[in-house]
Coordinates of C-alpha atoms and ligand atoms in Angstrom, one line a residue:
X1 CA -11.4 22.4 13.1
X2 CA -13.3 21.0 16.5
X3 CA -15.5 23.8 16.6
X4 CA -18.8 21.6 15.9
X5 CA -21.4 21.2 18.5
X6 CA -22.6 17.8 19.2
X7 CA -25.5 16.6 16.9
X8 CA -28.8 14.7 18.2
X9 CA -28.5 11.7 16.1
X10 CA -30.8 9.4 18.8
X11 CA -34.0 10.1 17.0
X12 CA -32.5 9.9 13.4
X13 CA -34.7 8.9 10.7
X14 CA -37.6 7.2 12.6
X15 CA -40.1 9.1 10.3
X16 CA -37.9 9.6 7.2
X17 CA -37.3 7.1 4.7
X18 CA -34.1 6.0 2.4
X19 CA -36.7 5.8 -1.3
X20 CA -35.5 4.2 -4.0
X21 CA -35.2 7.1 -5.8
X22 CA -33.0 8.7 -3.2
X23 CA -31.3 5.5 -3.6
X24 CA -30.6 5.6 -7.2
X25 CA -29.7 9.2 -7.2
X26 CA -27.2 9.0 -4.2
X27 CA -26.5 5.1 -4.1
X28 CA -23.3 5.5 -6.5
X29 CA -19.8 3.7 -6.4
X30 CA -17.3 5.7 -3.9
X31 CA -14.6 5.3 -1.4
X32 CA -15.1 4.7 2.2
X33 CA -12.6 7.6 3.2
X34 CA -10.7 5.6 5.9
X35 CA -8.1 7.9 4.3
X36 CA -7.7 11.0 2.1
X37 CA -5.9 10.4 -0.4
X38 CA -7.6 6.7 -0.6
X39 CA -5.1 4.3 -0.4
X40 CA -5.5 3.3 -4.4
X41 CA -3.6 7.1 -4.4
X42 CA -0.3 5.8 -2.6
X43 CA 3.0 5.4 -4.6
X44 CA 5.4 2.8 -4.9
X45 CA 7.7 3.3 -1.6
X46 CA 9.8 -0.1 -1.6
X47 CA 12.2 1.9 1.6
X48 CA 9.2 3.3 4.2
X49 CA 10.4 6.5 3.5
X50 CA 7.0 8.1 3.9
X51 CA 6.4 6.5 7.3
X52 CA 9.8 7.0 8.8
X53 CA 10.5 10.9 7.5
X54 CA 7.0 11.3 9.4
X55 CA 8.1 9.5 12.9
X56 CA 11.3 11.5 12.3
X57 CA 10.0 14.8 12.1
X58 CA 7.4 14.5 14.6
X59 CA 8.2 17.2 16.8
X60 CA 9.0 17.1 20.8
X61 CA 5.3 18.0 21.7
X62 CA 4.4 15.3 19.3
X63 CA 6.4 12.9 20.5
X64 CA 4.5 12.1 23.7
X65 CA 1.4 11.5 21.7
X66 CA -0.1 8.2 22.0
X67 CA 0.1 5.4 19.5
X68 CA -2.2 2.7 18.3
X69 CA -1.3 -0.2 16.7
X70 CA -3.1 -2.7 14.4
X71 CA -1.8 -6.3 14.3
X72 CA -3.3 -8.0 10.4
X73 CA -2.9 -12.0 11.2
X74 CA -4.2 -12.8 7.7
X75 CA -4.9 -16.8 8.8
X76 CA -8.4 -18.4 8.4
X77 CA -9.5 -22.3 8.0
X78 CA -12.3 -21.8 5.3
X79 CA -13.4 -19.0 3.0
X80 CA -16.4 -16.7 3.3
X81 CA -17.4 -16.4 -0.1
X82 CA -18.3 -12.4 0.4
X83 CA -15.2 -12.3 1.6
X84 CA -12.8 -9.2 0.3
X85 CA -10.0 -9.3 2.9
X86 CA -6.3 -10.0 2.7
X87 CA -6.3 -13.8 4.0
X88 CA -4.7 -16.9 3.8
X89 CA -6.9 -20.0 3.5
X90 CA -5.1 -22.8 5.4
X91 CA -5.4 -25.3 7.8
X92 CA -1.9 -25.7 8.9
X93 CA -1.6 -24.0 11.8
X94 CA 2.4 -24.7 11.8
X95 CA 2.5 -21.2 9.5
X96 CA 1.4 -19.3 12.7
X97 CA 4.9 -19.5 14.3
X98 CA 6.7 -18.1 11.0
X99 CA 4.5 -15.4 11.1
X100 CA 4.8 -14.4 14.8
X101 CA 8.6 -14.6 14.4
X102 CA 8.8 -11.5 11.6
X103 CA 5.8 -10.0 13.5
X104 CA 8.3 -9.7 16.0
X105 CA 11.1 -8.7 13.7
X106 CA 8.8 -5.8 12.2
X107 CA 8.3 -4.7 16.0
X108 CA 11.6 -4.3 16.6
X109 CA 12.0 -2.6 12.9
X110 CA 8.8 -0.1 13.6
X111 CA 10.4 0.9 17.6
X112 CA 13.8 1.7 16.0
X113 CA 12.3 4.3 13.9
X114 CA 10.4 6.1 16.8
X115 CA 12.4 9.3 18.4
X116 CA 11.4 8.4 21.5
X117 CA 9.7 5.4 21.9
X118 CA 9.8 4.5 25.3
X119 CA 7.5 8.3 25.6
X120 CA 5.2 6.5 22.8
X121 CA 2.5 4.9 24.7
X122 CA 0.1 2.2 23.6
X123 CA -4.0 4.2 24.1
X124 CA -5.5 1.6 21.3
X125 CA -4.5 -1.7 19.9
X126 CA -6.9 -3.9 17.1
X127 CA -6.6 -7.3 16.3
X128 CA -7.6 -8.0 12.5
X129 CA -7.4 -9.9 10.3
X130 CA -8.0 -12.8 8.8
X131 CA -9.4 -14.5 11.8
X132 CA -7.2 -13.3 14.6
X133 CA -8.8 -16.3 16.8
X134 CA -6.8 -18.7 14.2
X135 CA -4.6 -18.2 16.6
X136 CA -4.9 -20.5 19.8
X137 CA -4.2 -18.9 23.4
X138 CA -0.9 -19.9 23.6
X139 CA 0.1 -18.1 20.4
X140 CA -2.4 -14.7 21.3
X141 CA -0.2 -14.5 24.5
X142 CA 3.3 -15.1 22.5
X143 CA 1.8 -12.0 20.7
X144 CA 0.6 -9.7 23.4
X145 CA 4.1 -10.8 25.1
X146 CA 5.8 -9.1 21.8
X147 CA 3.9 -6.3 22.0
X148 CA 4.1 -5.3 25.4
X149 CA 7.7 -6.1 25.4
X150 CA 8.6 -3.6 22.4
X151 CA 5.9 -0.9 23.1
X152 CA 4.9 0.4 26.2
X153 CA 1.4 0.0 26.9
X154 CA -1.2 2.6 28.6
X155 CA -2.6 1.0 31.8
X156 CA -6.3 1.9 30.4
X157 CA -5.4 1.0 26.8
X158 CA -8.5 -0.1 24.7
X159 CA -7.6 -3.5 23.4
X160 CA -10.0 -4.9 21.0
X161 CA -10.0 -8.1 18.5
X162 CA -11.9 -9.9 16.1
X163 CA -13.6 -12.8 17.2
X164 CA -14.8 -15.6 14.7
X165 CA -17.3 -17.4 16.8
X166 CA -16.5 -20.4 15.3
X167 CA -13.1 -20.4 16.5
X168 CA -13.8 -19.4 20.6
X169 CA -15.4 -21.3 23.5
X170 CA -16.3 -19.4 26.9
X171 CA -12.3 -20.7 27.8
X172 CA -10.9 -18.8 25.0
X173 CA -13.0 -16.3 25.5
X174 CA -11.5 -15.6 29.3
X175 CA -8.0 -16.0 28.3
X176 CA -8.3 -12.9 25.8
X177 CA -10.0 -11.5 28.8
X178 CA -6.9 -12.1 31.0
X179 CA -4.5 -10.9 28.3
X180 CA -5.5 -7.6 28.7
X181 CA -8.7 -7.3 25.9
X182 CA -11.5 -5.5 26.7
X183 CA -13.5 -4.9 23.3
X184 CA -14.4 -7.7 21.1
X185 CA -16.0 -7.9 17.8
X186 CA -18.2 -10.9 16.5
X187 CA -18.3 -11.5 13.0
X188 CA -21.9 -12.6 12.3
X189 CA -23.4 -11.1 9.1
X190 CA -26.8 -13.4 9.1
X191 CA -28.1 -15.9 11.5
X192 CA -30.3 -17.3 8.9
X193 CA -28.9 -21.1 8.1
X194 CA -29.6 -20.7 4.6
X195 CA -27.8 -17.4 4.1
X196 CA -24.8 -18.5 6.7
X197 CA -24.6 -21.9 3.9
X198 CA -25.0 -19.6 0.9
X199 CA -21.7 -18.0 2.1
X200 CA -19.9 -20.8 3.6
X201 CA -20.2 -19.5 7.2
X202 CA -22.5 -21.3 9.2
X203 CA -22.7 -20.5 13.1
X204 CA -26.1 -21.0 14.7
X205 CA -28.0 -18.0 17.0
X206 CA -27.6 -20.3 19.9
X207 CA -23.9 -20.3 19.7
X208 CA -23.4 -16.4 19.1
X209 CA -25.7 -15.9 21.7
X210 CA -23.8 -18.1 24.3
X211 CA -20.6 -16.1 23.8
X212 CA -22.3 -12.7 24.3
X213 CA -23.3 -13.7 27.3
X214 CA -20.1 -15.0 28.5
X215 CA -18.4 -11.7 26.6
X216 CA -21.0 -9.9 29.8
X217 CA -20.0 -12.4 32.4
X218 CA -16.5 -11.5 31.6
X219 CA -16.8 -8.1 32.0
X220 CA -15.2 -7.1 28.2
X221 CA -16.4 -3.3 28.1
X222 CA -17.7 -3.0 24.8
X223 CA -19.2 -5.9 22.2
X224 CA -19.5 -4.9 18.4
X225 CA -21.8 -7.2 15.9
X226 CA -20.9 -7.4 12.2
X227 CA -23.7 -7.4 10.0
X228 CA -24.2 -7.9 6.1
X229 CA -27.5 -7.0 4.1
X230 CA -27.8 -7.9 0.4
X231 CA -26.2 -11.5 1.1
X232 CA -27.6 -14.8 -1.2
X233 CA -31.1 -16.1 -0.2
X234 CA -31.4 -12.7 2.0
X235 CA -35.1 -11.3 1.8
X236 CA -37.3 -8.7 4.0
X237 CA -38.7 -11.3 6.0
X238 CA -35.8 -13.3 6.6
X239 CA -33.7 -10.1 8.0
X240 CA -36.6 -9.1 10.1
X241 CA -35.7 -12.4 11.9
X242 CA -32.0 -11.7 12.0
X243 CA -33.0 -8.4 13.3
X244 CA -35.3 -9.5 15.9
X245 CA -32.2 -12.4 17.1
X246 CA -29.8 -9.7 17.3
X247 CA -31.6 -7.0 18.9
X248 CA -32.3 -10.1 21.5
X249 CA -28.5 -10.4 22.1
X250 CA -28.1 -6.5 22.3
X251 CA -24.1 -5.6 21.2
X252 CA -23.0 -2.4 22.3
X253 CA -22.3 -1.5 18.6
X254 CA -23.9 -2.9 15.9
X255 CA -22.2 -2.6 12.1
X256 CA -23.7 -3.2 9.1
X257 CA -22.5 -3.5 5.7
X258 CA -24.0 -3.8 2.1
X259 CA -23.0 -6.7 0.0
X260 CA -20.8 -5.7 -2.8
X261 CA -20.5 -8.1 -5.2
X262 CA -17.4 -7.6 -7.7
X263 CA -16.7 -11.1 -8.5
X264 CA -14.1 -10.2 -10.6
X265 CA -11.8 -8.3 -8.2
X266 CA -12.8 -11.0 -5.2
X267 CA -12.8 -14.5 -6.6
X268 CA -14.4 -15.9 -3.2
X269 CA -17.2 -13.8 -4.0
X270 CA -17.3 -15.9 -7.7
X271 CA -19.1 -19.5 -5.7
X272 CA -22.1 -16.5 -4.8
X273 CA -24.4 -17.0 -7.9
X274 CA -25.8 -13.6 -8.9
X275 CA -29.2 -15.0 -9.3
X276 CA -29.8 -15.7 -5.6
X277 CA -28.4 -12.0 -4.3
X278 CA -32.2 -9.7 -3.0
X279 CA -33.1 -7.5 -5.9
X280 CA -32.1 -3.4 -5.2
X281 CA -35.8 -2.9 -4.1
X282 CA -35.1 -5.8 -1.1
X283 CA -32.0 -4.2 -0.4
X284 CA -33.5 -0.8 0.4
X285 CA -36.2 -2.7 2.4
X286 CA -33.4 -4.4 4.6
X287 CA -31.5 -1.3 5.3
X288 CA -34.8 0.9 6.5
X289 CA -36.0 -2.3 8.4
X290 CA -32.2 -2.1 9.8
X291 CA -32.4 1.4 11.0
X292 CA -36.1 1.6 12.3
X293 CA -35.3 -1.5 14.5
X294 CA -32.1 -0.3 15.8
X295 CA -33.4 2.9 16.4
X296 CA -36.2 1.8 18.0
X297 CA -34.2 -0.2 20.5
X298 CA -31.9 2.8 21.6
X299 CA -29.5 3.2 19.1
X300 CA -27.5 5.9 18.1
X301 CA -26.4 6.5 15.1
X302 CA -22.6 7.1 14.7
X303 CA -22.3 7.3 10.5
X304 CA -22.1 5.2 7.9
X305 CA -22.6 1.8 8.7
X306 CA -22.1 2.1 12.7
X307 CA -24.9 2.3 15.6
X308 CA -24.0 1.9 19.1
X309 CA -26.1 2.3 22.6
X310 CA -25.8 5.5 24.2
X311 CA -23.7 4.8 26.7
X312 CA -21.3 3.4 24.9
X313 CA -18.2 5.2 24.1
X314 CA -18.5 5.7 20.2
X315 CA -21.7 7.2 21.2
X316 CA -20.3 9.3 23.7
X317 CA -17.7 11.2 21.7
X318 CA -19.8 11.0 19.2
X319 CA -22.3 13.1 20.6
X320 CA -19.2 15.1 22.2
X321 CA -18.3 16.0 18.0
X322 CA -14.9 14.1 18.6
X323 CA -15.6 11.3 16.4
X324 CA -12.5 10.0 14.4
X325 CA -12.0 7.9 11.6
X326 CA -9.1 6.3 10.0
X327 CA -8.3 2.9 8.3
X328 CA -10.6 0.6 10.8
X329 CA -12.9 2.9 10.7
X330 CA -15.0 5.3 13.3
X331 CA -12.9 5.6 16.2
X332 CA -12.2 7.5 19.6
X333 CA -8.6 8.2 19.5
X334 CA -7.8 11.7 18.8
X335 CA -4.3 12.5 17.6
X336 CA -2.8 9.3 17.8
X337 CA -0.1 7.7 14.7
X338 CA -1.6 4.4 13.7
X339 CA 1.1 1.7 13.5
X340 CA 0.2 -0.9 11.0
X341 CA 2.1 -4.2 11.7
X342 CA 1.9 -7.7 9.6
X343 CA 0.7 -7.9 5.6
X344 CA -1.5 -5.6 3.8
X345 CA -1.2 -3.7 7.4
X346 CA -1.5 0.2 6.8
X347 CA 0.1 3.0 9.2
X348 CA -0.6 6.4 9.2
X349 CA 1.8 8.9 11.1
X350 CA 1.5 12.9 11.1
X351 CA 1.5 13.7 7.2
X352 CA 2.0 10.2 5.8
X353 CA 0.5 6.9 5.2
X354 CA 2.0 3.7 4.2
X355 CA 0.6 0.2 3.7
X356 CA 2.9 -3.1 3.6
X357 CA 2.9 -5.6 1.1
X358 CA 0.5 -8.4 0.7
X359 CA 1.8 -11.9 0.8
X360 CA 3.4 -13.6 3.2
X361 CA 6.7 -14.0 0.6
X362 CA 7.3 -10.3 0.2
X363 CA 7.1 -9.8 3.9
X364 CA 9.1 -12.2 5.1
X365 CA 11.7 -10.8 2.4
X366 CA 12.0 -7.4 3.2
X367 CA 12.2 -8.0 7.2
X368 CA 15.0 -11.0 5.9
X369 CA 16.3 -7.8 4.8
X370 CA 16.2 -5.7 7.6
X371 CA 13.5 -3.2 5.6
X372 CA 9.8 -2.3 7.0
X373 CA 7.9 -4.2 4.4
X374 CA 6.0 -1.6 3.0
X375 CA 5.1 -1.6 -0.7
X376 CA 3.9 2.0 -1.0
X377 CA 3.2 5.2 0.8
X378 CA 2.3 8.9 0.4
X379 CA 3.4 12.2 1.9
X380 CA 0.3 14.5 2.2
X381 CA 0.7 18.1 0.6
X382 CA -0.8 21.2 1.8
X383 CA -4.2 20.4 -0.8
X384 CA -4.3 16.8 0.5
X385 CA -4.3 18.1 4.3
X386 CA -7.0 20.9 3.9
X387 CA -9.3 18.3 1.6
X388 CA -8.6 15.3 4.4
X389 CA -9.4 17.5 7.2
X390 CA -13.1 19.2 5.6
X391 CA -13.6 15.3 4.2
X392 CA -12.9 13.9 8.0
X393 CA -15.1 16.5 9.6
X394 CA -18.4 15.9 7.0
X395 CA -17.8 12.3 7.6
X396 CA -17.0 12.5 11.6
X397 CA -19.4 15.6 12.6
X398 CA -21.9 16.0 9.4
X399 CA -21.0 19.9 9.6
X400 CA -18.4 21.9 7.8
X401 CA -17.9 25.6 9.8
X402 CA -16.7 27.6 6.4
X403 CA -15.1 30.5 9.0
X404 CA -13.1 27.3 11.1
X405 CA -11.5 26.2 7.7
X406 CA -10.4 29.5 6.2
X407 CA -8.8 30.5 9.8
X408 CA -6.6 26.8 9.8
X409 CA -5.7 26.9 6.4
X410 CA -5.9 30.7 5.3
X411 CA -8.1 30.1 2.1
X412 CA -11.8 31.1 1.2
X413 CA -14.2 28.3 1.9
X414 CA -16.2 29.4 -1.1
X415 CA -13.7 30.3 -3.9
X416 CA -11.4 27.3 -2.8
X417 CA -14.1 24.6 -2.7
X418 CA -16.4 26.3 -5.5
X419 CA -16.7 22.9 -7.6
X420 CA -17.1 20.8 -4.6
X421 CA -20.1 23.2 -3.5
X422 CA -21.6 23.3 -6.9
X423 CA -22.2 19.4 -6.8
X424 CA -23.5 19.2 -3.7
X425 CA -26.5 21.5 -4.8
X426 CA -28.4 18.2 -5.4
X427 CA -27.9 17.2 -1.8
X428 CA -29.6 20.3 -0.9
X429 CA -32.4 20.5 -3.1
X430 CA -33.1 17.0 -1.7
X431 CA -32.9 18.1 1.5
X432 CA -29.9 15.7 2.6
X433 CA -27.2 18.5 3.0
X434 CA -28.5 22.2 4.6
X435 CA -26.6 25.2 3.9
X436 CA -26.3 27.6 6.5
X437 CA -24.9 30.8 6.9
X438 CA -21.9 29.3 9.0
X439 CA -21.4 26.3 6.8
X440 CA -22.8 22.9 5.7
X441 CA -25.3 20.7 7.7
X442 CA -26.1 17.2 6.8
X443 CA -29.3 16.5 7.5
X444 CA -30.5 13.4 9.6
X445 CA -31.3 11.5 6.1
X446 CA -28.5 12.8 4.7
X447 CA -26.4 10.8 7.1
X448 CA -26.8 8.0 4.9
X449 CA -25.5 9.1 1.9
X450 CA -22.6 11.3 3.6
X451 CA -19.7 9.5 1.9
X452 CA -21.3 10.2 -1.2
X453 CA -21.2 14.1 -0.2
X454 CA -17.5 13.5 0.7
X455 CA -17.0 12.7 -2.8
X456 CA -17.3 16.6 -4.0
X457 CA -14.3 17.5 -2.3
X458 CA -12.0 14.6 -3.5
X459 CA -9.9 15.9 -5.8
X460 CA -8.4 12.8 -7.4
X461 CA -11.7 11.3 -8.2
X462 CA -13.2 14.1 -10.0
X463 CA -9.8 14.7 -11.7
X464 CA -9.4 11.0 -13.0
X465 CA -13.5 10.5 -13.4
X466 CA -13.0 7.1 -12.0
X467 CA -15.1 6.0 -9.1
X468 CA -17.0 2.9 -10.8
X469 CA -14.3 0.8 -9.1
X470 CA -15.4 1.4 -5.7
X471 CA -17.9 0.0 -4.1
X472 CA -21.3 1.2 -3.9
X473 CA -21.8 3.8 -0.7
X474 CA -24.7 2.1 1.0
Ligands
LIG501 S1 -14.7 -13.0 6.0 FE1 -13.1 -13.1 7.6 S2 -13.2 -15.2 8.3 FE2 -14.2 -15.2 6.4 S3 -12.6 -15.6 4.9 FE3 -12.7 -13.4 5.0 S4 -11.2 -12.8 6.5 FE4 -11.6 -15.0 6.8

């Protein structure tokens, strides 16, 4: 289903506003479809058997298709209290050794189960985590060692890792340089020192700036900023100054998140007192103050949450319509099984997905074992394949081409999907989705609120009524 032309998304929104009404309309709880079925839909699968029927029965074309791998290292010295992530809080840095020696195990686990693997090369590896700079050098290379010693690496392989600045110096930052990474992702959310204490992250302008500049010196090809509007003590004015400090340091991509605050499913998030988070009107403020300065600078905008320059290459295949997205997001790598290594880690290979287990215990049991340490999984069926591919397209291309689908799948676009098209009527009458007479068009507002659009074709969530859980979709 690649038959979309490229959409101008350079001059996005400059004259059109996210209202609070549109916001309270279109603003509702929802997934972030880094997967279809979300990964809330997976069932108990104690053996892998999801993941490894999948590598099995990948065929001989398939074989040779590249890989990319996702390292979790779930380690970090002090909590963020926004923080929703599968960590461990510790300052013993003794656990790191443990925890490279099942890596390992897994490694050799996860290449035993591929056909061919010695055919499967390495196009994309991320470093998450956690704080994957918990690590010092001498551990990152023990890694990178593992990794290039079980799987075979692509010479050009985009290697990318997230980067606490806290944790790096212009030293650190060259050795990840010399072991092979060319992407890096800062963690910064708000330079404002009352907002960085409010969440128990505090890491001056100065610094961040300092290590994008050696980042440039050292050539890495691609620098991503992480940002956060709706934090404690967060207001219009204070953001514009964030704004104005990062558009200073220029990153190639720039992502920016909403604050959820669910206290009771993230007790970090239970030290942020409710009464100091922006009110909703604030929060709409930050967002269009976001995406008039970004795209005033040159920004594109890839979906969601993400912007990037032009000529970086998000952007690129972005404006090329081949846009991907799976469980770390927008991506470039078309047709590659995901290999999810260490806890909470999630793979996803032809027509499965599987995530591991959580803490450090049950992994460290089930590779003890000899077993992949995955906790639960899901084999896709023909429904789940059609609905992932139209939700992957609306989220990836912001067009559906009715005539594409029904040729791939042998359906009718209109009969099939008549309750999914039926509630997207109010996306059209507000002028955020465009019906056309080959398919669907979001519209350069409705960009914003396309997740929520990806809703009306997820069948598990109108079947069960139950997306209050999720977070909110801006
Ligand atoms: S936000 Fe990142 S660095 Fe902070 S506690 Fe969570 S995982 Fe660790």
């Amino acid at each position: 289903m690649n038959e979309n032309t490229p959409m101008d998304t350079r001059s996005l929104s400059v004259q059109e506003k996210i209202t609070p009404v549109l916001m309270k309309r279109f603003d509702i709880p929802g997934p972030r479809y880094t997967s279809y079925p979300t990964a809330d839909r997976f069932l108990p699968d104690s053996q892998g058997k999801h993941l490894i029927d999948a590598l099995n029965q990948r065929s001989s074309a398939a074989e040779s298709l590249p890989l990319a791998l996702y390292v979790h290292l779930p380690f970090c010295e002090s909590v963020c209290y926004y923080c929703a992530c599968n960590k461990v809080i510790t300052k013993d840095h003794s656990k790191v050794a443990e925890y490279l020696r099942y890596l390992d195990k897994e490694m050799g686990l996860m290449v035993s189960y591929l056909p061919d693997p010695a055919r499967r090369m390495v196009s994309q590896l991320h470093l998450g985590g956690g704080s994957p700079t918990f690590l010092d050098d001498e551990e990152l290379t023990q890694l990178m060692n593992g990794l290039r010693a079980h799987f075979p690496f692509e010479s050009g392989c985009e290697c990318s890792i997230e980067v606490d600045p806290r944790t790096v110096t212009t030293s650190r930052l060259t050795h990840l340089r010399d072991l092979g990474f060319n992407r890096l992702s800062f963690g910064v959310q708000d330079f404002d020192p009352k907002v960085q204490q409010a969440v128990h992250r505090v890491q001056p302008f100065e610094q961040v700036a300092a290590l994008m500049q050696d980042a440039r010196t050292l050539g890495f090809d691609s620098v991503n900023l992480d940002l956060i509007y709706g934090l404690p003590h967060q207001s219009p004015e204070s953001f514009d100054q964030t704004l104005r400090q990062v558009l200073e340091v220029q990153p190639d991509r720039i992502a920016l998140y909403a604050y959820a605050h669910l206290p009771a499913r993230f007790k970090p998030q239970r030290r942020i007192h409710a009464e100091d988070l922006p009110q909703a009107a604030d929060k709409v403020h930050m967002l269009d103050q976001a995406i008039h300065a970004f795209m005033a600078h040159g920004y594109d905008y890839i979906g969601m949450d993400h912007f990037a320059l032009p000529d970086d290459q998000l952007a690129q295949v972005k404006r090329e319509g081949r846009l991907q997205r799976n469980f770390q997001g927008y991506h470039t790598n078309a047709g590659a099984d995901l290999i999810g290594l260490g806890v909470s880690a999630i793979s996803q290979a032809g027509q499965a997905y599987s995530q591991s287990v959580k803490t450090l215990e049950e992994y460290y049991a089930a590779l003890d074992g000899a077993m992949l340490p995955v906790e639960r999984g899901l084999t896709l069926d023909d429904d789940d394949l059609i609905r992932r591919d139209v939700i992957m397209t609306l989220m990836c291309q912001g067009r559906i081409n009715f005539d594409a689908v029904e040729r791939q799948y042998g359906i009718e676009f209109s009969s099939y999907f008549a309750e999914a098209l039926a509630r997207l009527q109010e996306f059209e009458i507000e002028g955020l989705l465009i019906r056309t007479l080959a398919g669907l068009e979001v519209s350069k507002l409705g960009w914003f609120f396309v997740r929520a659009m990806a809703m009306s074709f997820d069948k598990y969530l109108w079947r069960h009524q139950d997306h209050q859980r999720f977070s909110k979709v801006l």
